[in-house]
Coordinates of C-alpha atoms in Angstrom, one line a residue:
M1 CA -6.7 -21.1 0.6
S2 CA -7.3 -22.0 -3.0
I3 CA -9.6 -20.1 -5.4
S4 CA -12.1 -23.0 -5.0
T5 CA -12.9 -21.9 -1.4
Q6 CA -13.2 -18.2 -2.3
E7 CA -17.0 -18.2 -2.1
E8 CA -16.7 -19.4 1.5
A9 CA -14.4 -16.6 2.5
Q10 CA -16.5 -13.5 1.7
D11 CA -18.0 -13.0 5.1
S12 CA -15.2 -10.9 6.4
V13 CA -13.2 -7.8 5.2
G14 CA -9.7 -6.7 5.7
L15 CA -9.0 -3.0 6.6
Y16 CA -6.0 -1.2 5.1
F17 CA -5.0 2.2 6.6
S18 CA -2.7 4.3 4.5
V19 CA -0.5 6.6 6.6
P20 CA 1.6 8.7 4.1
F21 CA 3.9 10.5 6.5
C22 CA 7.7 9.9 6.3
R23 CA 10.8 11.5 8.0
A24 CA 12.6 11.2 4.6
K25 CA 11.7 10.1 1.1
C26 CA 13.4 7.0 -0.2
T27 CA 15.2 7.5 -3.5
Y28 CA 13.3 4.7 -5.2
C29 CA 9.8 5.6 -3.8
N30 CA 6.9 6.7 -6.1
F31 CA 4.1 6.3 -3.5
A32 CA 1.8 9.1 -2.5
S33 CA 3.8 9.7 0.7
G34 CA 6.2 12.4 1.8
V35 CA 7.6 14.6 4.6
Y36 CA 4.8 16.6 6.1
P37 CA 4.6 18.5 9.4
A38 CA 3.3 16.7 12.5
S39 CA 0.5 19.3 12.7
E40 CA -1.2 17.5 9.8
H41 CA -1.4 14.1 11.7
Q42 CA -4.5 14.9 13.7
R43 CA -6.3 16.3 10.7
Y44 CA -5.4 13.2 8.7
V45 CA -6.6 10.8 11.4
D46 CA -9.8 12.8 11.7
R47 CA -10.4 12.3 8.0
L48 CA -9.5 8.6 8.2
I49 CA -12.1 8.1 10.9
E50 CA -14.6 10.1 9.0
E51 CA -14.0 7.9 5.9
L52 CA -14.3 4.8 8.1
E53 CA -17.6 5.9 9.6
N54 CA -19.0 6.8 6.2
A55 CA -17.9 3.5 4.6
P56 CA -21.2 1.6 5.2
A57 CA -23.2 4.3 3.6
W58 CA -20.7 4.6 0.7
A59 CA -20.9 0.8 0.1
E60 CA -24.7 0.9 0.1
S61 CA -24.7 3.8 -2.4
M62 CA -22.4 1.8 -4.6
R63 CA -24.5 -1.3 -4.2
V64 CA -21.6 -3.4 -2.9
E65 CA -21.3 -5.7 0.1
L66 CA -19.2 -4.5 3.0
P67 CA -18.9 -7.3 5.6
R68 CA -19.0 -6.0 9.2
R69 CA -16.6 -8.7 10.4
V70 CA -12.9 -7.8 10.3
D71 CA -10.3 -10.4 10.5
T72 CA -7.2 -8.5 9.3
V73 CA -6.0 -4.9 9.7
Y74 CA -3.0 -3.4 8.1
F75 CA -1.3 0.0 8.6
G76 CA 1.0 0.8 5.7
G77 CA 2.6 3.9 4.4
G78 CA 4.6 6.0 4.6
T79 CA 5.6 5.4 8.2
P80 CA 2.5 4.7 10.4
V81 CA 4.5 4.7 13.6
L82 CA 5.1 8.4 13.3
L83 CA 1.5 8.8 14.5
A84 CA 1.3 9.8 18.1
P85 CA 0.1 7.1 20.5
E86 CA -3.3 8.7 21.1
L87 CA -3.9 8.8 17.3
F88 CA -3.6 5.0 17.1
T89 CA -6.0 4.8 20.1
Q90 CA -8.5 7.0 18.2
I91 CA -8.4 4.9 15.0
F92 CA -8.9 1.6 16.9
A93 CA -11.8 3.1 18.8
A94 CA -13.4 3.9 15.5
I95 CA -12.8 0.4 14.2
H96 CA -14.6 -1.1 17.1
R97 CA -17.5 1.3 16.7
Q98 CA -18.1 0.5 13.1
F99 CA -17.0 -3.1 12.7
A100 CA -16.8 -6.4 14.6
L101 CA -13.1 -7.1 15.0
D102 CA -12.2 -10.8 15.5
S103 CA -10.5 -11.5 18.8
D104 CA -7.7 -13.2 16.9
A105 CA -7.5 -10.8 14.0
E106 CA -4.1 -10.3 12.5
I107 CA -3.2 -6.6 13.0
T108 CA 0.0 -5.4 11.2
V109 CA 1.8 -2.1 11.4
E110 CA 4.6 -1.2 9.1
C111 CA 7.6 0.3 10.9
A112 CA 10.7 2.2 9.7
P113 CA 13.6 1.0 11.9
G114 CA 14.7 3.5 14.5
Q115 CA 11.5 5.5 14.4
L116 CA 9.3 3.5 16.9
S117 CA 8.9 5.4 20.2
N118 CA 8.2 3.5 23.4
A119 CA 4.9 5.3 23.8
T120 CA 3.7 4.4 20.3
L121 CA 4.8 0.8 20.9
D122 CA 2.8 0.7 24.1
A123 CA -0.2 2.1 22.3
M124 CA 0.1 -0.5 19.5
V125 CA 0.3 -3.4 22.0
A126 CA -2.7 -2.0 23.9
A127 CA -4.7 -1.8 20.7
G128 CA -4.0 -5.4 19.9
V129 CA -1.3 -5.1 17.2
N130 CA 0.3 -8.5 16.9
R131 CA 2.4 -8.2 13.8
V132 CA 5.1 -5.7 12.6
S133 CA 6.8 -5.3 9.3
L134 CA 10.2 -3.6 9.4
G135 CA 11.4 -2.0 6.2
V136 CA 15.1 -2.8 6.5
Q137 CA 15.9 -3.0 2.7
S138 CA 19.6 -3.6 3.6
F139 CA 21.6 -4.4 6.7
I140 CA 24.6 -2.6 5.2
D141 CA 24.5 1.0 6.6
R142 CA 26.1 2.6 3.6
E143 CA 23.5 1.0 1.2
A144 CA 20.6 2.0 3.4
A145 CA 21.9 5.6 3.6
L146 CA 22.4 5.9 -0.1
S147 CA 18.7 4.9 -0.7
G148 CA 17.5 7.5 1.7
R149 CA 16.9 5.2 4.7
L150 CA 17.7 6.7 8.2
H151 CA 18.4 3.6 10.1
T152 CA 21.5 1.5 10.9
R153 CA 21.9 -2.2 11.4
A154 CA 22.2 -1.7 15.1
Q155 CA 18.8 0.1 15.2
V156 CA 17.1 -2.7 13.4
L157 CA 18.4 -5.3 15.8
E158 CA 17.4 -3.1 18.8
D159 CA 13.9 -2.7 17.4
L160 CA 13.5 -6.4 17.0
R161 CA 14.6 -6.9 20.6
R162 CA 12.0 -4.3 21.8
L163 CA 9.2 -5.7 19.7
R164 CA 9.8 -9.2 21.0
E165 CA 10.1 -7.9 24.6
S166 CA 6.7 -6.2 24.1
G167 CA 5.1 -9.5 23.1
I168 CA 4.9 -8.9 19.4
A169 CA 6.4 -12.1 18.0
R170 CA 5.2 -12.1 14.4
L171 CA 7.8 -10.1 12.6
N172 CA 8.6 -9.4 9.0
L173 CA 11.8 -8.0 7.6
D174 CA 12.0 -6.5 4.0
L175 CA 15.1 -6.7 1.9
L176 CA 15.6 -5.0 -1.5
A177 CA 17.9 -6.4 -4.2
G178 CA 19.3 -3.7 -6.5
L179 CA 20.3 -0.8 -4.2
A180 CA 23.1 1.5 -5.2
E181 CA 26.6 0.1 -4.4
Q182 CA 25.1 -3.3 -3.5
T183 CA 27.3 -6.3 -4.4
L184 CA 26.8 -10.1 -4.2
N185 CA 28.9 -10.1 -1.0
S186 CA 27.0 -7.3 0.7
W187 CA 23.7 -9.0 -0.3
R188 CA 24.8 -12.3 1.2
E189 CA 25.8 -10.4 4.4
S190 CA 22.3 -8.9 4.6
L191 CA 20.7 -12.3 4.0
S192 CA 22.9 -13.9 6.7
I193 CA 22.0 -11.2 9.3
L194 CA 18.3 -11.6 8.5
L195 CA 18.5 -15.3 9.0
D196 CA 20.3 -14.9 12.3
T197 CA 17.4 -12.9 13.6
A198 CA 15.2 -16.0 13.3
V199 CA 12.1 -13.9 12.2
S200 CA 9.1 -15.9 11.1
H201 CA 8.6 -13.9 7.8
A202 CA 10.7 -12.2 5.2
S203 CA 10.1 -10.3 2.0
V204 CA 12.5 -9.8 -0.9
Y205 CA 12.0 -7.5 -3.8
M206 CA 13.9 -6.9 -7.0
L207 CA 14.3 -3.1 -7.5
E208 CA 12.3 -1.8 -10.4
I209 CA 13.2 1.8 -10.9
D210 CA 10.2 4.0 -11.5
E211 CA 10.7 7.1 -13.6
D212 CA 8.6 9.1 -11.1
S213 CA 11.0 8.4 -8.3
R214 CA 14.1 10.5 -7.6
L215 CA 16.3 7.5 -8.5
G216 CA 14.4 7.1 -11.8
R217 CA 14.6 10.7 -12.8
E218 CA 18.3 10.7 -12.0
L219 CA 18.8 7.5 -14.2
I220 CA 17.1 9.3 -17.1
S221 CA 19.0 12.6 -16.6
G222 CA 22.4 11.0 -15.9
G223 CA 22.9 12.6 -12.5
V224 CA 25.0 11.2 -9.6
R225 CA 23.3 12.4 -6.4
Y226 CA 21.3 9.2 -5.6
G227 CA 23.7 6.6 -7.0
A228 CA 21.6 5.7 -10.1
G229 CA 24.8 4.7 -11.9
L230 CA 25.8 2.4 -9.1
V231 CA 22.7 0.2 -9.3
P232 CA 23.6 -3.5 -10.0
S233 CA 22.7 -5.0 -13.4
D234 CA 19.5 -6.9 -13.9
D235 CA 21.3 -10.2 -14.1
M236 CA 23.0 -9.5 -10.7
I237 CA 19.7 -8.5 -9.2
A238 CA 18.1 -11.8 -10.5
Q239 CA 21.0 -13.7 -9.0
M240 CA 20.5 -12.0 -5.6
Y241 CA 16.8 -13.0 -5.7
E242 CA 17.6 -16.6 -6.5
E243 CA 20.2 -16.8 -3.7
A244 CA 17.7 -15.4 -1.3
V245 CA 15.1 -18.0 -2.2
A246 CA 17.7 -20.8 -1.7
A247 CA 19.0 -19.4 1.6
F248 CA 15.6 -18.9 3.1
A249 CA 14.4 -22.4 2.0
A250 CA 17.5 -23.9 3.8
H251 CA 16.5 -22.1 7.0
G252 CA 12.8 -22.9 7.1
L253 CA 11.4 -19.8 5.5
D254 CA 9.3 -21.3 2.7
Q255 CA 8.4 -19.2 -0.3
Y256 CA 4.6 -18.9 -0.6
E257 CA 4.5 -15.9 -3.0
I258 CA 6.9 -14.3 -5.5
S259 CA 8.4 -12.0 -2.9
N260 CA 7.3 -13.5 0.4
F261 CA 8.7 -16.2 2.7
A262 CA 7.4 -17.6 6.0
R263 CA 7.7 -20.3 8.5
H264 CA 4.7 -22.6 8.6
G265 CA 1.6 -20.7 9.8
A266 CA 3.3 -17.3 9.7
E267 CA 2.1 -16.2 6.3
S268 CA 0.6 -12.7 6.1
K269 CA -3.1 -13.3 6.3
H270 CA -3.9 -9.7 5.2
N271 CA -1.7 -9.8 2.1
L272 CA -3.0 -13.3 1.2
R273 CA -6.5 -11.8 0.9
Y274 CA -5.3 -9.7 -2.0
W275 CA -3.9 -12.7 -3.9
Q276 CA -7.0 -14.7 -3.1
R277 CA -9.4 -11.9 -4.3
R278 CA -11.1 -11.6 -0.9
P279 CA -12.8 -8.3 0.2
Y280 CA -10.8 -5.4 1.6
L281 CA -11.5 -1.8 2.3
G282 CA -8.7 0.8 1.9
L283 CA -8.8 4.0 3.8
G284 CA -6.7 7.1 3.5
L285 CA -4.5 8.6 0.8
D286 CA -4.2 6.6 -2.4
A287 CA -5.7 3.4 -0.8
S288 CA -7.6 0.8 -2.8
S289 CA -10.6 -1.3 -2.0
M290 CA -12.1 -4.5 -3.6
L291 CA -15.7 -5.3 -2.8
R292 CA -18.3 -7.5 -4.4
S293 CA -21.6 -6.4 -5.9
A294 CA -24.6 -6.6 -3.6
D295 CA -26.8 -7.7 -6.6
S296 CA -26.9 -11.4 -6.2
G297 CA -25.4 -13.4 -9.0
D298 CA -24.2 -10.6 -11.3
G299 CA -20.6 -11.5 -10.7
I300 CA -19.4 -7.9 -10.6
V301 CA -16.5 -6.6 -8.5
L302 CA -15.8 -3.0 -7.6
R303 CA -12.3 -1.7 -7.3
A304 CA -12.0 1.8 -5.9
T305 CA -9.0 4.1 -5.1
T306 CA -9.0 7.3 -3.1
T307 CA -7.2 10.4 -4.2
G308 CA -3.4 10.6 -4.0
D309 CA -3.5 14.4 -3.3
L310 CA -3.0 15.0 0.4
A311 CA -4.5 18.5 0.4
A312 CA -7.6 17.4 -1.4
Y313 CA -8.0 14.4 0.9
L314 CA -7.6 16.5 4.1
A315 CA -10.0 19.1 2.8
G316 CA -12.6 16.5 1.7
T317 CA -12.7 18.1 -1.7
A318 CA -11.7 15.1 -3.7
A319 CA -14.4 13.9 -6.0
G320 CA -14.9 10.5 -4.3
H321 CA -13.2 7.3 -5.3
E322 CA -11.8 6.4 -8.7
T323 CA -13.7 3.3 -9.5
A324 CA -13.6 0.4 -11.9
W325 CA -16.3 -2.3 -12.2
L326 CA -14.8 -5.6 -13.2
G327 CA -17.0 -8.2 -14.9
P328 CA -16.2 -11.9 -15.1
A329 CA -13.7 -11.6 -18.0
Q330 CA -11.6 -9.1 -16.0
Q331 CA -11.9 -11.1 -12.9
L332 CA -10.6 -14.2 -14.7
E333 CA -7.6 -12.2 -15.7
E334 CA -7.0 -11.3 -12.1
A335 CA -7.6 -14.9 -11.0
W336 CA -4.6 -15.8 -13.2
F337 CA -2.1 -13.1 -12.4
L338 CA -2.9 -12.9 -8.7
G339 CA -3.1 -16.7 -8.3
L340 CA 0.1 -17.2 -10.1
R341 CA 1.9 -15.0 -7.7
R342 CA 1.4 -17.7 -5.1
N343 CA 3.5 -20.8 -5.0
A344 CA 0.2 -22.7 -4.6
G345 CA -0.7 -21.6 -8.1
V346 CA -4.0 -21.6 -9.9
R347 CA -6.3 -24.6 -9.8
I348 CA -8.0 -25.2 -13.1
A349 CA -11.0 -26.9 -11.6
A350 CA -11.6 -23.9 -9.4
L351 CA -11.5 -21.6 -12.5
R352 CA -14.0 -23.9 -14.3
K353 CA -16.3 -23.7 -11.3
E354 CA -16.2 -19.9 -11.0
F355 CA -16.1 -18.8 -14.6
G356 CA -17.3 -21.8 -16.6
P357 CA -15.4 -24.3 -18.9
Q358 CA -15.9 -22.3 -22.1
A359 CA -14.8 -19.0 -20.6
I360 CA -11.4 -20.3 -19.4
E361 CA -10.4 -22.1 -22.6
P362 CA -8.4 -19.2 -24.2
S363 CA -6.4 -18.7 -21.0
L364 CA -5.8 -22.4 -20.7
A365 CA -4.3 -22.3 -24.2
V366 CA -2.0 -19.5 -23.1
A367 CA -1.0 -21.4 -20.0
Q368 CA -0.1 -24.5 -22.1
R369 CA 2.0 -22.3 -24.5
L370 CA 3.8 -20.7 -21.6
A371 CA 4.4 -24.1 -20.0
G372 CA 6.1 -25.2 -23.3
E373 CA 8.3 -22.1 -23.0
G374 CA 9.4 -23.1 -19.5
L375 CA 7.6 -20.2 -17.7
L376 CA 4.8 -22.3 -16.1
T377 CA 4.2 -25.8 -15.0
I378 CA 0.9 -27.7 -15.2
Q379 CA 0.8 -30.6 -12.8
R380 CA -2.3 -32.4 -11.3
G381 CA -4.6 -29.7 -12.5
T382 CA -2.6 -26.8 -11.0
V383 CA -0.7 -24.1 -12.9
C384 CA 2.4 -22.5 -11.3
L385 CA 5.2 -20.2 -12.2
T386 CA 8.6 -21.8 -12.7
V387 CA 11.7 -20.2 -11.2
R388 CA 12.4 -18.5 -14.5
G389 CA 8.8 -17.4 -14.7
R390 CA 9.0 -15.7 -11.4
L391 CA 11.9 -13.6 -12.6
I392 CA 9.9 -12.2 -15.5
S393 CA 6.4 -12.6 -13.8
N394 CA 5.0 -9.3 -15.2
D395 CA 5.6 -10.5 -18.7
V396 CA 3.9 -13.8 -17.9
F397 CA 0.9 -12.0 -16.3
A398 CA 0.5 -9.8 -19.3
E399 CA -0.2 -12.9 -21.5
F400 CA -3.5 -13.4 -19.7
L401 CA -4.9 -10.0 -20.4
G402 CA -7.5 -9.2 -23.1
L403 CA -8.4 -12.8 -23.9
G404 CA -12.2 -12.3 -23.5
P405 CA -14.9 -9.7 -23.9
T406 CA -15.6 -7.3 -21.1
S407 CA -19.1 -8.1 -19.9
R408 CA -19.8 -4.7 -18.5
P409 CA -18.2 -1.3 -19.3
A410 CA -15.8 -0.2 -16.6
P411 CA -16.1 3.5 -15.7
G412 CA -12.5 3.4 -14.3
P413 CA -9.1 2.1 -15.4
T414 CA -8.3 -1.6 -15.6
P415 CA -5.8 -2.6 -12.9
D416 CA -2.1 -3.1 -13.9
P417 CA -1.1 -6.7 -13.4
G418 CA 2.4 -5.7 -12.5
L419 CA 1.1 -3.9 -9.5
D420 CA -1.4 -6.5 -8.4
P421 CA -4.8 -5.0 -9.2
G422 CA -4.3 -1.6 -8.3
L423 CA -1.9 -3.1 -5.9
D424 CA 0.8 -1.1 -4.6
R425 CA -0.8 1.6 -5.6
D426 CA -2.6 -0.9 -4.0
P427 CA -5.0 -2.6 -1.8
G428 CA -2.6 -2.1 0.7
R429 CA 0.3 -0.6 -1.0
S430 CA 2.1 -2.5 1.7
S431 CA 5.8 -3.2 1.1
E432 CA 5.1 -6.9 1.6
V433 CA 2.6 -7.1 -1.2
H434 CA 4.8 -6.0 -4.1
S435 CA 7.0 -2.9 -3.6
A436 CA 9.6 -2.0 -1.1
A437 CA 8.8 1.7 -1.3
A438 CA 6.8 1.7 1.9
N439 CA 8.2 2.3 5.4

């Protein structure tokens, strides 16, 4: 879908459920997730359901539109499949009470390999889950173990067999370029194994070490426990990414977003709504929402994020959502840095229609300059990242910030373009969207 059809796609909402529970914390992860006792799971799901049931009233109080029709649902984390089967059943019962779930809705659950029980899988299938994203990161057991992953290659392949046998055919596998001890040869082995599985979707991320992760803190301090000194160079990580793009293209997995590849028709509908600026409601710890103002014609968008403090969330003591009201100028920025993430790019005519010819002129001048620098292409009225532009995409996106006046003061922080508007930290924080820290 292009930006030009955006107005026609606001009659539905995507639901994102954050499940922050993990059996182990990955070394590179900076999400609001962790290892918590199973006794907290029921309390957490009770709060999720309470938040879901209160969502219409909250939306009305904020004067934003909350469509009742749901066409995508995404469970991210953390490791959602650690929830007991009956907890999945409770959540889906609440969804059906509050919303009209399309019969053909895309329903995705993120899964850490080796942690999906038969009972939970049965409950997922019964609830209508039709898509699973497996956080593999590497098919090399030593690399996975160094990064804090608990699975082996054999467990990934067994999970794929079980999922397919259950009837869940839409499968995504994540790989992460830049793990400790990773080499070009080991990366090529992971790519080869992924392609041999013949999955319909794959995601590839270039490791960006965050100073708040264990790996980042070790890199700063000079420690050796998590292998920070064994991380490949930036140039090697870039080469790994470029080799993945070429290998996937040769095997029918076409790139449709910086980090995402799919066979025709197998693109992630839920994650597409983030890049297309379509409404979504985030529920649970550190989850984000994007909803449009109910005041006709004012062109304002609300972005809201729940607390990242689990104790406060469970106790219901958090002071509501952290919110940011985005006027047309900020939305134009988002239209650029979200639209450019997709290979389909940004259509200039669509920007003119939504924001007006005069408003987009400064950003068009930036696009033309970046095209001259080999970071963008402008062809037939569409602006796209070049191969080089994708490798330094955050730098490209930053060029489109602050080009116009803010039409309405924002009571909350402006989204970080490197994280997709609040993303990852995000309207999904899903691994497929931007980071590989989930699962």
